[in-house]
Coordinates of C-alpha atoms in Angstrom, one line a residue:
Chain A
X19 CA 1.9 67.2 27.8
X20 CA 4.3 70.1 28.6
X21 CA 4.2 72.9 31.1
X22 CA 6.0 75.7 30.3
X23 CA 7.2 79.0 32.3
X24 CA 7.7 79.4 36.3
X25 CA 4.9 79.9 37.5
X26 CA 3.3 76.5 36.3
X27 CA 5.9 74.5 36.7
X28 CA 6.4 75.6 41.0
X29 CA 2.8 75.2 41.3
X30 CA 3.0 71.5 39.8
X31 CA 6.4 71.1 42.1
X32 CA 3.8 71.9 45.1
X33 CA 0.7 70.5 44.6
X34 CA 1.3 67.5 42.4
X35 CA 4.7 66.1 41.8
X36 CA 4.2 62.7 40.9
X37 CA 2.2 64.0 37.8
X38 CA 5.9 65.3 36.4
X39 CA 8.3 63.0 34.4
X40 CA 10.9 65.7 34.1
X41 CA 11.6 69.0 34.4
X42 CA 14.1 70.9 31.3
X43 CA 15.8 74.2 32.7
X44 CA 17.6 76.1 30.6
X45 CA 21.4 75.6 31.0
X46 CA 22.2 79.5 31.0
X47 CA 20.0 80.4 33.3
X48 CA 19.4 77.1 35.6
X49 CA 17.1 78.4 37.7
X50 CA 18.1 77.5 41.4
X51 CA 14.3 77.7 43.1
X52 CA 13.1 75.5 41.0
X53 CA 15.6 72.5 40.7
X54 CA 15.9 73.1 44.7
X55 CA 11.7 72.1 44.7
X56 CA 12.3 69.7 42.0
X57 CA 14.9 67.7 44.0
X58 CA 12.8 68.0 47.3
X59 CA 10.2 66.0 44.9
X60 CA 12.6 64.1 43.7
X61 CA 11.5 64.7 40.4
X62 CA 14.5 64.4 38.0
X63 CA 15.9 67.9 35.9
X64 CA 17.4 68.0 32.8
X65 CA 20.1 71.0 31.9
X66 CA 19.3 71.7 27.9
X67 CA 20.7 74.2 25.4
X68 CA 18.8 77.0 23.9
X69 CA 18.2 75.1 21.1
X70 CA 16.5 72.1 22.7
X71 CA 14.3 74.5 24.5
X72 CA 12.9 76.4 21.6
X73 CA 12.3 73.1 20.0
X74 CA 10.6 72.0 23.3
X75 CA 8.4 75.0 23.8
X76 CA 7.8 76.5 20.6
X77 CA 6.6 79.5 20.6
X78 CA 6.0 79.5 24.1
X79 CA 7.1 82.4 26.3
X80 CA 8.3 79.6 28.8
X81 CA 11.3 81.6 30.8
X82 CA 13.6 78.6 30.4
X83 CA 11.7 76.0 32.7
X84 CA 9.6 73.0 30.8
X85 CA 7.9 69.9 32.5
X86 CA 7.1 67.3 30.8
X87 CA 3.7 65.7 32.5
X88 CA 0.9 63.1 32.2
X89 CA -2.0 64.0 30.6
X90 CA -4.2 66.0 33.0
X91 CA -6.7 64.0 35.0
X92 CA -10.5 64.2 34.9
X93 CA -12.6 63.9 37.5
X94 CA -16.1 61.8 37.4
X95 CA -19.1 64.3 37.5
X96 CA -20.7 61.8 39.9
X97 CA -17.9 62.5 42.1
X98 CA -18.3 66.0 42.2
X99 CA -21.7 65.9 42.8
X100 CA -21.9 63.7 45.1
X101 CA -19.3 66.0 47.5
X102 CA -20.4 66.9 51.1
X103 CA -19.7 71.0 50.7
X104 CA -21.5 71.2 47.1
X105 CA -19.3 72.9 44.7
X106 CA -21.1 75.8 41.5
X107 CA -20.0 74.0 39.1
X108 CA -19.5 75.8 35.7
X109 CA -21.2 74.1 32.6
X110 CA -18.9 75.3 29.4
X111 CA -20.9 75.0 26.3
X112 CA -18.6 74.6 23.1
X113 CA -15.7 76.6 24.4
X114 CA -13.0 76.0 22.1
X115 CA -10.4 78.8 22.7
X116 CA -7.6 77.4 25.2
X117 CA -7.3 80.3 26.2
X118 CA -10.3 81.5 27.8
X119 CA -10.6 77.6 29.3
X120 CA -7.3 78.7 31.3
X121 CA -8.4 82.2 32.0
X122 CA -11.7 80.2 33.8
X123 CA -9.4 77.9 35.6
X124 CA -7.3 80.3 37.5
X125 CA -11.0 82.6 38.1
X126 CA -12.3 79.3 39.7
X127 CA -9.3 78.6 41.4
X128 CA -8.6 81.8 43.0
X129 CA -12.1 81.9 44.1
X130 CA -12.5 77.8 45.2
X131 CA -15.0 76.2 45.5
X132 CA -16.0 75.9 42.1
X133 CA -16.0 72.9 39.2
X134 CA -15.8 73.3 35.6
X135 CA -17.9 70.3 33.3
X136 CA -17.1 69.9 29.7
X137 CA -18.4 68.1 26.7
X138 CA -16.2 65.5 25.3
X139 CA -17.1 67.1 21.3
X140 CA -17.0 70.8 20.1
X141 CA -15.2 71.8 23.4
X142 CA -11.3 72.9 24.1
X143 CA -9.6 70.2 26.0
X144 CA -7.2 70.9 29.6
X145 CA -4.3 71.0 26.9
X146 CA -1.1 72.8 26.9
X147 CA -2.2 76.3 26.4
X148 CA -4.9 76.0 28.8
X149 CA -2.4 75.0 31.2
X150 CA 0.3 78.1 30.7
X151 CA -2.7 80.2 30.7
X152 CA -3.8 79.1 34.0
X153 CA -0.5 79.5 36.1
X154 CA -1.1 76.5 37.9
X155 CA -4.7 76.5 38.4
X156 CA -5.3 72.8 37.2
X157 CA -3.6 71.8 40.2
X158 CA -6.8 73.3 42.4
X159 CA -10.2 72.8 40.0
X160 CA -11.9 69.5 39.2
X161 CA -12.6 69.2 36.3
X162 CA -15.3 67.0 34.7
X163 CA -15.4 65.7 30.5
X164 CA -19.4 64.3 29.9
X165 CA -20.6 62.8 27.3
X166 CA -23.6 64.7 27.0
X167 CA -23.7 68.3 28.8
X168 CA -27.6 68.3 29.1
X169 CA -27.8 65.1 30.7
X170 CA -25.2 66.4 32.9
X171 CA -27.0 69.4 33.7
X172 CA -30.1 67.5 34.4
X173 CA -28.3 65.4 36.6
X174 CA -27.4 68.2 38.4
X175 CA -30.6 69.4 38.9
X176 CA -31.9 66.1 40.1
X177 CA -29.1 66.2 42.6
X178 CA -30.7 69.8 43.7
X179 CA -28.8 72.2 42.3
X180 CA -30.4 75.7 40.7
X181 CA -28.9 77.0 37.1
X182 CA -28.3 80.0 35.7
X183 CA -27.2 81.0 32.7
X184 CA -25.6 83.6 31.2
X185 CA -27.4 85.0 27.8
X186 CA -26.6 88.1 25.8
X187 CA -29.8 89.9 25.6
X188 CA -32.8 90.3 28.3
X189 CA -31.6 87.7 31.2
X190 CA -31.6 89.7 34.7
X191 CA -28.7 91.6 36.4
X192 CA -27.4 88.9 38.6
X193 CA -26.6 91.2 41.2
X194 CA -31.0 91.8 41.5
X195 CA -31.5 87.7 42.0
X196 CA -31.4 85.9 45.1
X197 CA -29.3 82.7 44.4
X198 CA -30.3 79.4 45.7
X199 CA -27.5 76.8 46.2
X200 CA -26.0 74.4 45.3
X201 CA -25.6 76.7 42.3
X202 CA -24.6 75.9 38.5
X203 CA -23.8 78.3 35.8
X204 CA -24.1 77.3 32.0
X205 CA -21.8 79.6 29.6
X206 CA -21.6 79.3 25.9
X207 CA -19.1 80.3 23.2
X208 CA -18.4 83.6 22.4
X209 CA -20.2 83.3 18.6
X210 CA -23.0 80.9 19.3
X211 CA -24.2 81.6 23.3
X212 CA -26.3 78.7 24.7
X213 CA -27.5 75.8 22.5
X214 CA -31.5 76.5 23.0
X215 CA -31.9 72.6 24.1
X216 CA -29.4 73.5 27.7
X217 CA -31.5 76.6 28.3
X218 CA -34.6 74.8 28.5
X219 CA -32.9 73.1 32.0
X220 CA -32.3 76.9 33.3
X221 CA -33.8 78.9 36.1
X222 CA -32.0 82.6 36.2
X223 CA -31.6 83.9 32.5
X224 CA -28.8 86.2 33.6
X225 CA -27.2 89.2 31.7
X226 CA -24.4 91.4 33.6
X227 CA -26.0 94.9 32.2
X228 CA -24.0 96.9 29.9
X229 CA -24.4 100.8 29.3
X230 CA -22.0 100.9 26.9
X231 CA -21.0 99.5 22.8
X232 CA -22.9 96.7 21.7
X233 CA -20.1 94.2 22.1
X234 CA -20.2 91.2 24.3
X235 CA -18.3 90.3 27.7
X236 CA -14.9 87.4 27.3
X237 CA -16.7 84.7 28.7
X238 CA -14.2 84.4 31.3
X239 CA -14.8 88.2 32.0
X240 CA -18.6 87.0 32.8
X241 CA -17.8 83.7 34.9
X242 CA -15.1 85.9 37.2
X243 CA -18.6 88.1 37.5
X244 CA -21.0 85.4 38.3
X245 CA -18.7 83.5 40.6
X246 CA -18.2 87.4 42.9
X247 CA -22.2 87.7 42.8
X248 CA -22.7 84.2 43.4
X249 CA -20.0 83.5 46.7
X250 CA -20.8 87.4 47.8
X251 CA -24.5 85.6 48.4
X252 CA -23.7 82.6 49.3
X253 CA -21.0 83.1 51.7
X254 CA -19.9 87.2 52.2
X255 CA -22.9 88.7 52.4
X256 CA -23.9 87.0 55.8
X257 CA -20.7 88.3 57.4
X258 CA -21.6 91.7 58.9
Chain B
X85 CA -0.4 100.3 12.5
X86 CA -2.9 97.2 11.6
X87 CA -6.1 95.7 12.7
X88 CA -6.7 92.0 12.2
X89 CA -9.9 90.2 12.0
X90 CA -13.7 90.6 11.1
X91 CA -14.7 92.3 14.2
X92 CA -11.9 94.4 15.0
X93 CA -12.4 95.9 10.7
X94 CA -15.8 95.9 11.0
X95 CA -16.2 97.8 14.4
X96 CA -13.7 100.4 13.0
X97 CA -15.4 100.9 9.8
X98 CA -18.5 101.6 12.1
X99 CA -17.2 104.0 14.3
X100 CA -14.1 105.4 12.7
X101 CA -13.9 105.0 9.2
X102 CA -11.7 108.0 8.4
X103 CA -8.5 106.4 11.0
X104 CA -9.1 103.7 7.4
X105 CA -6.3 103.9 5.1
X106 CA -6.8 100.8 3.4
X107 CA -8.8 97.1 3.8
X108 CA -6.6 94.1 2.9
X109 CA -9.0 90.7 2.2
X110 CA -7.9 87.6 1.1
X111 CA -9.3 87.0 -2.7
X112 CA -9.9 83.4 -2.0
X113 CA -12.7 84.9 0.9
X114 CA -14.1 88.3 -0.3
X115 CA -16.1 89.4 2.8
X116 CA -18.7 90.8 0.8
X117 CA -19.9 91.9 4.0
X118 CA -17.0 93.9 4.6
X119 CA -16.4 95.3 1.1
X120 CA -19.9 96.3 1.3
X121 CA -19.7 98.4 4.3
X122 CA -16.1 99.9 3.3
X123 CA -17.6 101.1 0.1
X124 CA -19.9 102.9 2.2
X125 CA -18.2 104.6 4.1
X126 CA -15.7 104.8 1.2
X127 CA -12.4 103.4 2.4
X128 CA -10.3 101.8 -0.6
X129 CA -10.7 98.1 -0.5
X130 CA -7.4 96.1 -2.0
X131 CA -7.9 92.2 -2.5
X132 CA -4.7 90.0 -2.1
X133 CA -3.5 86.8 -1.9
X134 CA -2.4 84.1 0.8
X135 CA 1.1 84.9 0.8
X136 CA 0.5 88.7 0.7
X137 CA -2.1 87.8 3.8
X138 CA 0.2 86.2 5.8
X139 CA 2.9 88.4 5.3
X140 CA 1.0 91.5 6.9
X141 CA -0.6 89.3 9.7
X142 CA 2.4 87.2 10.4
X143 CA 0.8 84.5 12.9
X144 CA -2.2 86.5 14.0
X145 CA -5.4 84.7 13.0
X146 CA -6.9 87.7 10.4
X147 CA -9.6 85.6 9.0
X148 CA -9.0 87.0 5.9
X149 CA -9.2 90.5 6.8
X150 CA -6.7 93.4 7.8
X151 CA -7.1 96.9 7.8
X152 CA -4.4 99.4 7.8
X153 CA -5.1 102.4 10.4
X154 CA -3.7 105.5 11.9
X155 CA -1.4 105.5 15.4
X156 CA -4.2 105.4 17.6
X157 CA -5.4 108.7 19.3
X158 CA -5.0 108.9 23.0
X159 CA -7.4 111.7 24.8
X160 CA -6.0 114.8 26.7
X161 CA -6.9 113.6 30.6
X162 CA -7.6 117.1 31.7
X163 CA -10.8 116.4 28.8
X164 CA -11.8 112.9 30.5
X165 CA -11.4 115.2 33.9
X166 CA -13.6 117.6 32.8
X167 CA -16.5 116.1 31.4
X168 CA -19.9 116.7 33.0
X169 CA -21.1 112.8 33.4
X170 CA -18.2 111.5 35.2
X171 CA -16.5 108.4 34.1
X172 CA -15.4 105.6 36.4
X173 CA -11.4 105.9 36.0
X174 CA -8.7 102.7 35.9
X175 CA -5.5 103.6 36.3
X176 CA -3.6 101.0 35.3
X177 CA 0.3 101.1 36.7
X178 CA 2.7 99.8 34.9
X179 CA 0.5 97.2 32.8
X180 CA 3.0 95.6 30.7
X181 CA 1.0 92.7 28.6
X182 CA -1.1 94.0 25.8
X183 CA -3.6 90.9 25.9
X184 CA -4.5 92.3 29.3
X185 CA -5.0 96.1 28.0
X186 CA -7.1 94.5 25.0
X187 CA -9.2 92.5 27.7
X188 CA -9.6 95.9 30.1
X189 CA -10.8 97.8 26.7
X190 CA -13.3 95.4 26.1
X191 CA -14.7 95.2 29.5
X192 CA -14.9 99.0 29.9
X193 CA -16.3 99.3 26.3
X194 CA -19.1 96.8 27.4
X195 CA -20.1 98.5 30.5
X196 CA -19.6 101.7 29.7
X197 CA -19.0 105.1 31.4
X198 CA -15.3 103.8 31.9
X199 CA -11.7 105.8 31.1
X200 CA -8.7 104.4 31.2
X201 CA -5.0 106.0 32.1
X202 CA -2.0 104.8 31.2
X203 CA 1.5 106.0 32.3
X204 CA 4.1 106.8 29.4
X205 CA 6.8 105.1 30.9
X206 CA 7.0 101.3 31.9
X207 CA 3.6 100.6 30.2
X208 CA 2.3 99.1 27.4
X209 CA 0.6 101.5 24.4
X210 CA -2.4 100.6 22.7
X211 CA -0.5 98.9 20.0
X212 CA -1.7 96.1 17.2
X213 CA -2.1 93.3 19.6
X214 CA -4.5 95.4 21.8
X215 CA -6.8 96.5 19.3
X216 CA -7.2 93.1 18.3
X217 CA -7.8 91.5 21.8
X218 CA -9.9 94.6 22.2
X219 CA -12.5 93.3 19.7
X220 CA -13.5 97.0 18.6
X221 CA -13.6 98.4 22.1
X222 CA -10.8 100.8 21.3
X223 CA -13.1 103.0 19.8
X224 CA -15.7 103.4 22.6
X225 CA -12.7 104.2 25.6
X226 CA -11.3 107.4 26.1
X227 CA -7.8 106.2 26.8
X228 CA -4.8 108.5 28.2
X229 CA -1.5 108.4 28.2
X230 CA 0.2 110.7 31.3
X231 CA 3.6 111.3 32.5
X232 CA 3.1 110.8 35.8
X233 CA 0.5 108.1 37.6
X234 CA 0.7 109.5 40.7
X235 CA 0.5 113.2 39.5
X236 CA -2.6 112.0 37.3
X237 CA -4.4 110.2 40.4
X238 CA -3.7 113.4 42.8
X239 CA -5.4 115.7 39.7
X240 CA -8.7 113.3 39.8
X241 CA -8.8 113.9 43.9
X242 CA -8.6 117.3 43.3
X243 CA -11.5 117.5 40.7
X244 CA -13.9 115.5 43.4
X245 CA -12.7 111.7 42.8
X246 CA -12.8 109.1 45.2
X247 CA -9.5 106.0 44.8
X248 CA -10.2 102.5 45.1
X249 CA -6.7 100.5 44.5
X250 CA -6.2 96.6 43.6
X251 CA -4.2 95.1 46.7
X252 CA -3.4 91.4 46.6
X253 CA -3.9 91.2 50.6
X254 CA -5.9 92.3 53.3
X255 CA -7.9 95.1 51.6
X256 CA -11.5 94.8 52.1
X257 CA -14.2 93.4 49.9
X258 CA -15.3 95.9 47.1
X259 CA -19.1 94.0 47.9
X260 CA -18.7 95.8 51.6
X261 CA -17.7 99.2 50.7
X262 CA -20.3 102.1 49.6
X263 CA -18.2 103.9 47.4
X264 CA -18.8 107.6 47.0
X265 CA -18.4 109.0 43.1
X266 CA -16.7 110.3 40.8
X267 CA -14.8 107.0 41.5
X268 CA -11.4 106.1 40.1
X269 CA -9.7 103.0 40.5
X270 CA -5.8 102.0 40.4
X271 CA -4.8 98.6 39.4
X272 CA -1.0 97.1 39.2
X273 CA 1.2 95.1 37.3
X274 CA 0.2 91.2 38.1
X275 CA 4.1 90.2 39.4
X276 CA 4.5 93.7 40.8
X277 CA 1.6 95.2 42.4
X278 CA 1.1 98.9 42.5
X279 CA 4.0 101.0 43.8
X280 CA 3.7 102.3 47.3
X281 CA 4.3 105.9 46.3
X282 CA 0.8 105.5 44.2
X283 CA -1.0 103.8 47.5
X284 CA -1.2 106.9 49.2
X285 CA -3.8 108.7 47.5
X286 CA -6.0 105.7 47.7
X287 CA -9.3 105.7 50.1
X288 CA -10.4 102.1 49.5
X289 CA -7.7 99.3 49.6
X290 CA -9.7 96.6 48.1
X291 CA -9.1 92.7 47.4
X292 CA -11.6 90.3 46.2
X293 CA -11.9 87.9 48.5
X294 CA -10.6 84.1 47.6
X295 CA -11.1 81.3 49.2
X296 CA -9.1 79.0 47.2
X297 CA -5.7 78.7 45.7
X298 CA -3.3 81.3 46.9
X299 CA -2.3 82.2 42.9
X300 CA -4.2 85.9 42.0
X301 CA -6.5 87.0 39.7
X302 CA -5.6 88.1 36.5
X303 CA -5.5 92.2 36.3
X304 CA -8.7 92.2 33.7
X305 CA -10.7 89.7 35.9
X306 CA -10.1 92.4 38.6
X307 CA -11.1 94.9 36.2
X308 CA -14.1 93.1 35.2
X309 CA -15.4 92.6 38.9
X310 CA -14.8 96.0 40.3
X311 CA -16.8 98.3 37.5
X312 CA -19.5 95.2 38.3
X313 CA -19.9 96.5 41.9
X314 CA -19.2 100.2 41.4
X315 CA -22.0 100.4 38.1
X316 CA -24.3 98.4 40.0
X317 CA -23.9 101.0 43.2
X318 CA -23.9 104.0 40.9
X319 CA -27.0 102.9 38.7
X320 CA -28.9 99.4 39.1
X321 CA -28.5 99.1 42.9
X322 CA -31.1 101.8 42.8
X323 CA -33.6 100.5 40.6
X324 CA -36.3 98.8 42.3

């Protein structure tokens, strides 16, 4: 798997060097911060040509710094269940735009204190894109892949945590319910929503309200949401 | 300029068919749905092939579907001033990625009772790749294009507007503040921030408050979360 760009790359440097097999920096440009970091980690860095680097990265916007990495690592959903300072964990039904998985990364890392569970079928994997998109947020968000994301919720459940869900039409403004925690959201793709069999496990049908066109909040748009209402509860609003 | 994609056409044709000069679908598809509605509203439907398709999309994913449009029209900010119900204003300074304008379209088009400003210099326009991250929400936001930010912002204080900004540190949480409206609110470029000279006008300094990673949150997440708290202030906060 490849990193591309700055930002990513550093934050690997930082967090989680022995994850990197080699870093590529573009000859022309050679980048001084980052081989400096790289060496400190004794993580090895290859000079290339312009033309090994477009090979390397594509299309990718990658500002003439590569790493070339393991394969991200999961994290057992027992694991982060069973954690002493209970994480919300954020279900993703059938996400499959990279994208948005990355854009949900870096909203849960920024935040912390938040998990992000995945079905092993009809779901995006932690893959290239989602990493660029995440600026080094997979270095900071566990990550769970299950096998079956209604056992997993129910699992949850049994393990006391409260769900909520987010649904297009007629669920309550979050912002009017009083979260209990440990706390779990359930979001589903953009075309589809929620597969009816995962809502049957819920206990807040939410909907952020909308005044305006009959179009639908980016799913990351509505977990960034959830996660403020949710941590403003749970944590802020008992700060005077 | 173009629009790509079944719900970026089809919004369009619903809201502004006569900015239509011409639908392009793929003959191997035929959208009857789409030539349907274009007859309608009588905009000249063309059918083509692959090649012609992925000539005129390049490597956007059009799903068969293109529509050529008019430039799109900005709105005079003195109108967007001077309207009766006042609009929550985003000022975005020197926003450079049009994914991110396309994502703050869409979140204002879903909420509603949103503007948007844009300076002409150092900015991005609402060009092909925002309309089609916008999803259609181009035509429900008044957007403007100014010379001057800071002239813009000083003009909205003197018509009655209170100025929340986007600061990465030590602002306060937008949760804790009662904001007074008409409210506007200034956001910055993600590596850059917004420029001191701009800071000045401002009455709330306000940061979302993280208790994870130190990365940021993207622009649009920010976006997303403010008009969350200031709508639910303004309107829901008061409904029992």
């Amino acid at each position: 798997m490849f990193l591309y760009g700055q930002r990513s790359v550093t934050e690997r440097l930082k967090t989680n060097p022995q994850s990197i097999q080699r870093i590529y920096v573009l000859e022309e440009v050679r980048r001084p911060d980052i081989v400096k970091l790289a060496r400190a980690k004794h993580v090895f860095v290859e000079f290339i040509s312009k033309g090994k680097l477009l090979y390397l990265a594509r299309d990718v916007h990658a500002q003439g710094v590569i790493a070339e990495v393991s394969d991200f690592v999961y994290q057992e959903f027992d694991e982060v269940l069973g954690r002493e300072h209970k994480r919300i964990i954020i279900f993703l039904d059938r996400i499959t735009d990279p994208v948005n998985l990355g854009a949900i990364l870096r909203i849960c890392a920024c935040f912390g204190g938040c998990a992000v569970v995945l079905p092993k079928f009809e779901s995006v994997e932690v893959n290239d894109t989602v990493v660029k998109v995440s600026c080094g947020a997979e270095n900071h968000v566990p990550v769970s892949m299950v096998t079956n994301l209604s056992s997993a919720i129910e699992q949850a459940k049994d393990a006391g945590y409260w769900i909520g869900a987010a649904v297009v039409e007629e669920g309550v403004n979050p912002r009017k319910v009083k979260f209990n925690f440990p706390l779990g959201f359930v979001f589903g793709s953009e075309g589809e929503g929620i597969r009816p069999g995962l809502l049957k496990h819920v206990d807040y049908r939410l909907t952020v309200p909308m005044k305006g066109a009959q179009l639908s909040f980016n799913v990351a748009t509505s977990v960034g949401i959830f996660c403020y209402e949710a941590l403003n509860q749970k944590i802020y609003d008992k700060i005077k």
